[in-house]
Amino acid sequence: METEENIVIVGAGIAGLATSLALHRLGLRSIVLESADSLRATGFALALWTNAWRALDALDIGDSLRQRSLSITGFKSFSAESGAPIKELSFVGNNSVEYESRCVRRKDLLETLANELPQGAIRYSSKVDSIEESGPLKLVRLADGCTIRTKALIGCDGVNSVVANWLGLQKPVYSGRSAIRGFVEYPEKHGYQPKFHAYFGGGVRFGFLPSDEKSLYWFCTFTPSVVHFDGNAEQDPMKLKQFVLNKASNVSKELSTVIDRTKLDSISIAQLKLRVPWNVLFGNILKNNVCVVGDALHPMTPDLGQGGCSALEDSVVIAKCLREALIRPITEQEDDESMRIRKGLEKYAKERRWRSFTFISAAYLSGFIQESDNKIISFLRQHFLGGVTISVTLRIANFDCGKLDVS
């Protein structure tokens, strides 16, 4: 069976759903192809910073998600080696810039995005098998034998993106680090302050923050080559939990208590990958009417907390660029819709290339500085660099992708 769609989005994660919703808000129809048979709400929670909330407000779902999450009022960092404080910062009060940060359950975010889409906008069990050229159109062939002809193909299919591979982008590389993450739910209020607690150094990075009054999200990034897990320990939640507890026990009683309360089915581990930054600068993030968004464009380490935030930014920007291109009067050089779509995608790629480079580079450097067990870096981190990395995180988060204007 062969059908035709103006805009096809591959992947129903944060980037894919947000891009489809942004287009929908602007009156542009799209379909989202998802290989799974239902919404994949993998992962526990994610921190969303100022730029993400501005994007969510543009999508008109910000207030809905605010009702289910706590406002984080500040950032407290400590040495993961000694427990000594590094820097404390309030997000409210006397700051020259007001920041917004909340920890949102990933399931809540995905379901909220999906529920705002028109019926039938997401096609489940639709795995992309191949992509072919057909004049100005692209033929998206699915594993079930169906073919979709489209004027615009947007890859939102994550780190192992089929669309990025078709564009010729290099595969993401392993950063040499992994992350253990956990989520804790309390029967009553947990009683912790609504602040981001972080611990840096000694070869690890810890952190925890409240999601709501009864739940907390925590993480631990580390270098596996230094840890030397035995056998299949990386797949054993009990051993992962014990590893984090051993590292945290001499640093913070609060952190140890949070980890100790975590159920084994609420602990996961993943390798941290990134796209080489110059591949984003000089590689084909766009080819004619095909481009990539979110992790398919700029997979990064989580050290800025910008994975989901940047995807939400991308979604609003690409929708605005396509809308602007499509409502312009037709010229002799742009005599059909396919050409105008291409111009819109070119503008998107131009706007996002350098910001994507910044995300990847700054995240990697922040993680290196915060996690390093090098004595010189440890000294500089305690007295100077620790505060710098936090300032960089907040500065990058202070970005406005703009509103979705339908006028």
Tab-separated table of C-alpha atoms in Angstrom:
chain	number	residue	atom	x	y	z
A	1	MET	CA	0.000	0.000	0.000
A	2	GLU	CA	1.261	3.486	-0.850
A	3	THR	CA	0.062	6.730	0.733
A	4	GLU	CA	1.190	10.354	0.615
A	5	GLU	CA	1.796	12.801	3.473
A	6	ASN	CA	3.220	16.316	3.429
A	7	ILE	CA	5.310	15.845	6.588
A	8	VAL	CA	6.465	12.538	8.073
A	9	ILE	CA	8.169	12.357	11.475
A	10	VAL	CA	10.089	9.235	12.483
A	11	GLY	CA	10.011	8.424	16.207
A	12	ALA	CA	7.392	9.088	18.909
A	13	GLY	CA	9.756	10.204	21.653
A	14	ILE	CA	9.917	13.703	23.113
A	15	ALA	CA	11.320	15.234	19.913
A	16	GLY	CA	8.884	13.522	17.555
A	17	LEU	CA	5.733	14.198	19.574
A	18	ALA	CA	6.715	17.792	20.324
A	19	THR	CA	7.528	18.484	16.666
A	20	SER	CA	4.200	17.055	15.547
A	21	LEU	CA	2.342	19.066	18.189
A	22	ALA	CA	4.156	22.287	17.258
A	23	LEU	CA	3.200	21.769	13.620
A	24	HIS	CA	-0.379	20.979	14.664
A	25	ARG	CA	-0.593	24.212	16.667
A	26	LEU	CA	0.386	26.051	13.480
A	27	GLY	CA	-2.198	24.248	11.385
A	28	LEU	CA	0.257	21.898	9.644
A	29	ARG	CA	-0.583	18.214	9.456
A	30	SER	CA	2.048	15.545	10.103
A	31	ILE	CA	2.136	11.872	10.964
A	32	VAL	CA	4.505	10.255	13.466
A	33	LEU	CA	5.888	6.786	12.717
A	34	GLU	CA	6.676	4.740	15.834
A	35	SER	CA	8.216	1.279	15.579
A	36	ALA	CA	6.775	0.104	18.926
A	37	ASP	CA	3.146	-0.951	19.284
A	38	SER	CA	2.441	1.710	21.932
A	39	LEU	CA	3.923	4.847	23.478
A	40	ARG	CA	7.366	4.040	24.890
A	41	ALA	CA	7.644	5.881	28.190
A	42	THR	CA	11.088	4.487	28.994
A	43	GLY	CA	13.131	6.173	31.671
A	44	PHE	CA	11.937	7.643	34.937
A	45	ALA	CA	12.131	11.420	34.920
A	46	LEU	CA	14.094	14.346	33.522
A	47	ALA	CA	15.015	17.834	34.643
A	48	LEU	CA	13.466	20.529	32.479
A	49	TRP	CA	15.121	23.939	32.577
A	50	THR	CA	14.021	27.438	31.587
A	51	ASN	CA	14.338	26.886	27.838
A	52	ALA	CA	12.206	23.748	28.019
A	53	TRP	CA	9.391	25.499	29.902
A	54	ARG	CA	9.360	28.305	27.351
A	55	ALA	CA	8.997	25.679	24.621
A	56	LEU	CA	6.276	23.846	26.567
A	57	ASP	CA	4.417	27.141	26.996
A	58	ALA	CA	4.684	27.697	23.247
A	59	LEU	CA	3.136	24.229	22.816
A	60	ASP	CA	0.413	25.228	25.313
A	61	ILE	CA	1.060	22.349	27.723
A	62	GLY	CA	3.378	24.041	30.237
A	63	ASP	CA	0.761	24.766	32.887
A	64	SER	CA	-0.598	21.228	32.747
A	65	LEU	CA	2.839	19.790	33.538
A	66	ARG	CA	3.557	22.417	36.201
A	67	GLN	CA	0.591	21.123	38.186
A	68	ARG	CA	2.296	17.724	38.462
A	69	SER	CA	5.808	18.851	39.413
A	70	LEU	CA	7.605	20.933	42.020
A	71	SER	CA	9.397	24.163	41.180
A	72	ILE	CA	13.107	23.720	41.958
A	73	THR	CA	14.162	26.803	43.913
A	74	GLY	CA	17.940	26.428	43.879
A	75	PHE	CA	21.102	24.465	43.219
A	76	LYS	CA	23.466	23.072	45.888
A	77	SER	CA	26.727	21.392	44.913
A	78	PHE	CA	29.239	19.518	47.058
A	79	SER	CA	32.468	17.595	46.661
A	80	ALA	CA	31.805	13.885	46.093
A	81	GLU	CA	35.153	13.201	47.761
A	82	SER	CA	34.822	15.163	51.007
A	83	GLY	CA	31.242	16.394	51.101
A	84	ALA	CA	32.496	19.997	51.310
A	85	PRO	CA	30.178	22.570	49.702
A	86	ILE	CA	31.201	23.960	46.308
A	87	LYS	CA	28.457	26.400	45.377
A	88	GLU	CA	24.903	27.265	46.332
A	89	LEU	CA	22.625	29.274	44.094
A	90	SER	CA	19.029	30.417	44.466
A	91	PHE	CA	16.800	30.550	41.391
A	92	VAL	CA	14.474	33.100	42.950
A	93	GLY	CA	14.898	36.429	44.694
A	94	ASN	CA	17.815	38.683	43.873
A	95	ASN	CA	19.049	37.070	40.647
A	96	SER	CA	19.273	39.268	37.574
A	97	VAL	CA	17.734	36.385	35.601
A	98	GLU	CA	14.829	34.269	36.799
A	99	TYR	CA	15.239	30.548	36.162
A	100	GLU	CA	12.608	27.835	36.042
A	101	SER	CA	13.500	24.238	36.709
A	102	ARG	CA	11.311	21.223	37.460
A	103	CYS	CA	11.781	17.480	37.398
A	104	VAL	CA	9.020	15.876	35.327
A	105	ARG	CA	8.147	12.216	35.003
A	106	ARG	CA	8.977	11.149	31.480
A	107	LYS	CA	5.689	9.271	31.200
A	108	ASP	CA	3.730	12.421	32.095
A	109	LEU	CA	5.553	14.457	29.456
A	110	LEU	CA	5.102	11.911	26.669
A	111	GLU	CA	1.442	11.251	27.437
A	112	THR	CA	0.672	14.970	27.640
A	113	LEU	CA	2.267	15.555	24.237
A	114	ALA	CA	0.526	12.546	22.678
A	115	ASN	CA	-2.899	13.423	24.087
A	116	GLU	CA	-2.783	16.853	22.454
A	117	LEU	CA	-2.273	15.401	18.979
A	118	PRO	CA	-5.163	14.713	16.601
A	119	GLN	CA	-6.545	11.191	16.444
A	120	GLY	CA	-4.414	9.039	14.150
A	121	ALA	CA	-1.397	11.362	14.161
A	122	ILE	CA	0.763	8.562	15.610
A	123	ARG	CA	1.125	5.350	13.609
A	124	TYR	CA	2.380	2.579	15.857
A	125	SER	CA	4.090	-0.636	14.676
A	126	SER	CA	5.565	1.407	11.809
A	127	LYS	CA	9.263	0.645	11.633
A	128	VAL	CA	11.188	2.432	8.873
A	129	ASP	CA	13.000	-0.081	6.695
A	130	SER	CA	14.524	2.244	4.104
A	131	ILE	CA	14.394	5.744	2.618
A	132	GLU	CA	14.551	6.383	-1.124
A	133	GLU	CA	14.596	9.394	-3.442
A	134	SER	CA	11.683	10.042	-5.799
A	135	GLY	CA	12.267	13.386	-7.449
A	136	PRO	CA	11.506	16.097	-4.866
A	137	LEU	CA	9.746	13.537	-2.657
A	138	LYS	CA	11.055	10.839	-0.338
A	139	LEU	CA	9.746	7.288	-0.241
A	140	VAL	CA	9.647	5.956	3.311
A	141	ARG	CA	9.364	2.180	3.137
A	142	LEU	CA	8.132	0.423	6.256
A	143	ALA	CA	8.877	-3.059	7.504
A	144	ASP	CA	5.209	-4.037	7.053
A	145	GLY	CA	5.448	-3.388	3.310
A	146	CYS	CA	3.738	0.022	3.281
A	147	THR	CA	5.301	3.014	1.507
A	148	ILE	CA	4.734	6.674	2.332
A	149	ARG	CA	5.562	9.431	-0.131
A	150	THR	CA	6.400	12.683	1.653
A	151	LYS	CA	7.510	16.233	0.938
A	152	ALA	CA	9.367	16.489	4.272
A	153	LEU	CA	10.991	13.788	6.397
A	154	ILE	CA	12.029	14.678	9.956
A	155	GLY	CA	14.119	12.180	11.898
A	156	CYS	CA	13.321	12.189	15.618
A	157	ASP	CA	14.404	8.589	16.096
A	158	GLY	CA	17.051	9.022	18.761
A	159	VAL	CA	20.698	8.094	19.152
A	160	ASN	CA	20.528	5.194	16.668
A	161	SER	CA	18.635	7.233	14.090
A	162	VAL	CA	17.818	5.620	10.748
A	163	VAL	CA	17.303	9.086	9.264
A	164	ALA	CA	20.661	10.398	10.539
A	165	ASN	CA	22.319	7.333	9.054
A	166	TRP	CA	20.623	8.025	5.688
A	167	LEU	CA	21.916	11.615	5.837
A	168	GLY	CA	25.438	10.243	6.249
A	169	LEU	CA	26.045	11.532	9.768
A	170	GLN	CA	28.608	9.592	11.745
A	171	LYS	CA	27.286	7.271	14.404
A	172	PRO	CA	27.396	8.620	17.981
A	173	VAL	CA	30.472	7.567	19.931
A	174	TYR	CA	30.756	6.150	23.434
A	175	SER	CA	31.887	8.821	25.898
A	176	GLY	CA	33.643	6.289	28.128
A	177	ARG	CA	31.088	6.890	30.872
A	178	SER	CA	27.815	5.356	32.014
A	179	ALA	CA	24.892	6.540	34.115
A	180	ILE	CA	22.914	4.723	36.770
A	181	ARG	CA	19.524	6.334	37.364
A	182	GLY	CA	16.810	5.748	39.902
A	183	PHE	CA	13.367	6.938	40.956
A	184	VAL	CA	11.952	6.779	44.495
A	185	GLU	CA	8.314	7.086	45.498
A	186	TYR	CA	7.358	7.709	49.122
A	187	PRO	CA	4.008	6.754	50.691
A	188	GLU	CA	3.901	10.208	52.302
A	189	LYS	CA	5.768	13.457	51.618
A	190	HIS	CA	9.534	12.950	51.373
A	191	GLY	CA	10.311	16.231	53.151
A	192	TYR	CA	13.299	17.247	51.001
A	193	GLN	CA	13.755	20.846	49.921
A	194	PRO	CA	12.847	21.538	46.286
A	195	LYS	CA	16.493	21.981	45.309
A	196	PHE	CA	18.902	20.300	42.909
A	197	HIS	CA	21.527	18.523	45.044
A	198	ALA	CA	24.740	17.625	43.165
A	199	TYR	CA	28.027	15.978	44.178
A	200	PHE	CA	31.122	16.232	41.957
A	201	GLY	CA	34.517	14.548	41.815
A	202	GLY	CA	36.424	11.391	42.619
A	203	GLY	CA	35.460	9.822	39.300
A	204	VAL	CA	31.689	10.145	39.837
A	205	ARG	CA	28.819	12.631	39.615
A	206	PHE	CA	25.786	12.227	41.880
A	207	GLY	CA	22.607	14.191	41.976
A	208	PHE	CA	19.048	14.070	43.220
A	209	LEU	CA	16.052	16.372	43.034
A	210	PRO	CA	12.349	16.151	43.854
A	211	SER	CA	9.825	15.496	41.109
A	212	ASP	CA	6.825	16.148	43.327
A	213	GLU	CA	6.132	16.018	47.055
A	214	LYS	CA	6.213	12.205	47.097
A	215	SER	CA	8.923	11.288	44.574
A	216	LEU	CA	12.625	11.893	43.888
A	217	TYR	CA	14.848	11.303	40.884
A	218	TRP	CA	18.557	10.530	41.273
A	219	PHE	CA	21.537	9.751	39.040
A	220	CYS	CA	25.159	8.650	39.234
A	221	THR	CA	27.551	8.967	36.285
A	222	PHE	CA	30.890	7.173	36.352
A	223	THR	CA	33.610	5.551	34.263
A	224	PRO	CA	33.087	1.758	34.050
A	225	SER	CA	36.742	1.102	33.132
A	226	VAL	CA	37.702	2.422	36.572
A	227	VAL	CA	34.991	0.485	38.421
A	228	HIS	CA	35.655	-2.987	36.943
A	229	PHE	CA	32.243	-4.568	37.382
A	230	ASP	CA	32.402	-8.349	37.691
A	231	GLY	CA	30.620	-10.555	35.181
A	232	ASN	CA	27.073	-9.386	34.487
A	233	ALA	CA	26.990	-6.931	37.395
A	234	GLU	CA	25.955	-4.121	35.052
A	235	GLN	CA	22.668	-5.950	34.473
A	236	ASP	CA	22.066	-6.645	38.171
A	237	PRO	CA	20.075	-3.810	39.837
A	238	MET	CA	21.136	-4.969	43.291
A	239	LYS	CA	24.834	-4.627	42.421
A	240	LEU	CA	24.219	-1.285	40.740
A	241	LYS	CA	22.440	-0.034	43.840
A	242	GLN	CA	25.222	-1.296	46.095
A	243	PHE	CA	27.855	0.368	43.920
A	244	VAL	CA	26.154	3.765	44.209
A	245	LEU	CA	25.574	3.298	47.939
A	246	ASN	CA	29.246	2.498	48.494
A	247	LYS	CA	30.282	5.628	46.633
A	248	ALA	CA	27.730	7.854	48.379
A	249	SER	CA	27.969	6.531	51.938
A	250	ASN	CA	30.927	8.711	52.971
A	251	VAL	CA	29.658	11.806	51.203
A	252	SER	CA	26.013	12.437	52.040
A	253	LYS	CA	23.549	10.832	54.413
A	254	GLU	CA	20.687	12.408	52.450
A	255	LEU	CA	21.877	10.889	49.181
A	256	SER	CA	22.490	7.472	50.762
A	257	THR	CA	19.001	7.455	52.258
A	258	VAL	CA	17.403	8.253	48.901
A	259	ILE	CA	19.325	5.505	47.099
A	260	ASP	CA	18.678	2.970	49.871
A	261	ARG	CA	14.909	3.471	49.524
A	262	THR	CA	14.971	2.860	45.766
A	263	LYS	CA	13.261	-0.320	44.596
A	264	LEU	CA	15.294	-2.538	42.276
A	265	ASP	CA	12.800	-2.203	39.416
A	266	SER	CA	13.319	1.562	39.557
A	267	ILE	CA	17.054	1.441	38.807
A	268	SER	CA	18.557	1.443	35.302
A	269	ILE	CA	21.954	1.830	33.647
A	270	ALA	CA	22.937	3.173	30.235
A	271	GLN	CA	26.095	4.034	28.349
A	272	LEU	CA	26.511	7.738	27.643
A	273	LYS	CA	26.976	8.553	23.961
A	274	LEU	CA	27.454	11.751	21.994
A	275	ARG	CA	27.793	12.902	18.429
A	276	VAL	CA	31.253	14.281	17.708
A	277	PRO	CA	30.629	18.066	17.804
A	278	TRP	CA	32.336	18.924	14.515
A	279	ASN	CA	30.149	16.330	12.774
A	280	VAL	CA	27.188	18.564	13.642
A	281	LEU	CA	29.034	21.642	12.349
A	282	PHE	CA	30.227	20.167	9.062
A	283	GLY	CA	28.050	17.086	8.523
A	284	ASN	CA	24.769	16.764	6.665
A	285	ILE	CA	22.159	17.525	9.300
A	286	LEU	CA	19.950	18.424	6.313
A	287	LYS	CA	19.733	17.051	2.809
A	288	ASN	CA	17.074	18.580	0.563
A	289	ASN	CA	13.830	17.906	2.450
A	290	VAL	CA	15.216	15.547	5.116
A	291	CYS	CA	16.564	16.661	8.504
A	292	VAL	CA	16.988	15.514	12.103
A	293	VAL	CA	15.765	16.771	15.484
A	294	GLY	CA	16.569	15.984	19.124
A	295	ASP	CA	18.886	13.076	19.905
A	296	ALA	CA	18.964	12.160	16.222
A	297	LEU	CA	20.719	15.512	15.697
A	298	HIS	CA	22.716	16.188	18.864
A	299	PRO	CA	23.038	13.226	21.237
A	300	MET	CA	25.000	14.482	24.257
A	301	THR	CA	26.069	13.454	27.722
A	302	PRO	CA	23.537	14.456	30.426
A	303	ASP	CA	25.829	16.859	32.291
A	304	LEU	CA	23.833	19.986	31.362
A	305	GLY	CA	20.441	18.316	31.794
A	306	GLN	CA	19.617	19.489	28.262
A	307	GLY	CA	18.705	16.283	26.397
A	308	GLY	CA	14.929	16.725	26.576
A	309	CYS	CA	15.125	20.522	26.804
A	310	SER	CA	17.046	20.853	23.544
A	311	ALA	CA	14.619	18.517	21.768
A	312	LEU	CA	11.704	20.725	22.823
A	313	GLU	CA	13.590	23.778	21.548
A	314	ASP	CA	14.209	22.053	18.207
A	315	SER	CA	10.540	21.174	17.815
A	316	VAL	CA	9.304	24.739	18.167
A	317	VAL	CA	12.022	26.171	15.926
A	318	ILE	CA	11.479	23.691	13.086
A	319	ALA	CA	7.713	24.206	13.161
A	320	LYS	CA	8.144	27.995	12.999
A	321	CYS	CA	10.609	27.718	10.107
A	322	LEU	CA	8.275	25.478	8.106
A	323	ARG	CA	5.259	27.683	8.792
A	324	GLU	CA	7.117	30.839	7.732
A	325	ALA	CA	8.289	29.162	4.543
A	326	LEU	CA	4.862	27.851	3.616
A	327	ILE	CA	2.933	31.104	4.140
A	328	ARG	CA	5.336	33.202	2.062
A	329	PRO	CA	4.076	34.246	-1.366
A	330	ILE	CA	5.224	31.873	-4.109
A	331	THR	CA	8.140	33.188	-6.185
A	332	GLU	CA	9.629	31.987	-9.465
A	333	GLN	CA	12.469	30.348	-7.493
A	334	GLU	CA	10.011	28.680	-5.103
A	335	ASP	CA	7.267	27.636	-7.463
A	336	ASP	CA	6.023	24.629	-5.486
A	337	GLU	CA	5.443	23.507	-1.926
A	338	SER	CA	8.376	21.094	-1.899
A	339	MET	CA	10.814	23.908	-2.647
A	340	ARG	CA	9.373	26.088	0.113
A	341	ILE	CA	9.550	23.215	2.597
A	342	ARG	CA	13.195	22.776	1.680
A	343	LYS	CA	13.868	26.482	2.338
A	344	GLY	CA	12.163	26.210	5.716
A	345	LEU	CA	14.283	23.228	6.697
A	346	GLU	CA	17.421	25.024	5.555
A	347	LYS	CA	16.595	27.906	7.899
A	348	TYR	CA	16.029	25.453	10.760
A	349	ALA	CA	19.378	23.752	10.139
A	350	LYS	CA	21.165	27.093	10.051
A	351	GLU	CA	19.604	28.191	13.343
A	352	ARG	CA	20.268	24.918	15.184
A	353	ARG	CA	23.722	23.912	13.959
A	354	TRP	CA	25.807	26.103	16.291
A	355	ARG	CA	23.483	25.656	19.255
A	356	SER	CA	23.704	21.875	18.818
A	357	PHE	CA	27.504	22.126	18.722
A	358	THR	CA	27.382	24.141	21.957
A	359	PHE	CA	25.129	21.618	23.706
A	360	ILE	CA	27.393	18.670	22.934
A	361	SER	CA	30.696	20.431	23.668
A	362	ALA	CA	29.609	22.155	26.876
A	363	ALA	CA	27.983	18.997	28.244
A	364	TYR	CA	31.088	16.918	27.623
A	365	LEU	CA	33.444	19.491	29.168
A	366	SER	CA	31.180	20.032	32.188
A	367	GLY	CA	31.015	16.301	32.811
A	368	PHE	CA	34.781	15.951	32.506
A	369	ILE	CA	35.413	18.767	34.979
A	370	GLN	CA	32.747	17.710	37.463
A	371	GLU	CA	33.600	14.007	37.472
A	372	SER	CA	37.400	14.044	37.167
A	373	ASP	CA	39.536	12.560	39.950
A	374	ASN	CA	42.635	14.429	38.759
A	375	LYS	CA	44.159	16.300	41.714
A	376	ILE	CA	44.696	19.560	39.837
A	377	ILE	CA	41.198	19.573	38.391
A	378	SER	CA	39.794	18.611	41.804
A	379	PHE	CA	41.477	21.634	43.360
A	380	LEU	CA	40.281	23.978	40.590
A	381	ARG	CA	36.779	22.501	40.741
A	382	GLN	CA	36.537	23.118	44.472
A	383	HIS	CA	37.729	26.722	44.206
A	384	PHE	CA	36.630	27.866	40.764
A	385	LEU	CA	35.574	25.432	38.040
A	386	GLY	CA	32.661	23.897	39.949
A	387	GLY	CA	30.899	27.240	40.017
A	388	VAL	CA	31.785	27.898	36.379
A	389	THR	CA	30.136	24.671	35.175
A	390	ILE	CA	26.943	25.546	37.064
A	391	SER	CA	26.938	29.043	35.574
A	392	VAL	CA	27.382	27.595	32.083
A	393	THR	CA	24.461	25.221	32.683
A	394	LEU	CA	22.174	28.090	33.656
A	395	ARG	CA	23.397	30.384	30.880
A	396	ILE	CA	22.692	27.760	28.200
A	397	ALA	CA	19.258	27.134	29.705
A	398	ASN	CA	18.350	30.821	29.461
A	399	PHE	CA	17.186	30.599	25.852
A	400	ASP	CA	13.854	31.502	24.299
A	401	CYS	CA	12.781	29.596	21.195
A	402	GLY	CA	9.863	31.986	20.688
A	403	LYS	CA	6.138	31.503	20.413
A	404	LEU	CA	4.063	29.649	17.829
A	405	ASP	CA	2.277	32.531	16.109
A	406	VAL	CA	-0.571	31.393	13.863
A	407	SER	CA	-1.501	34.913	12.690
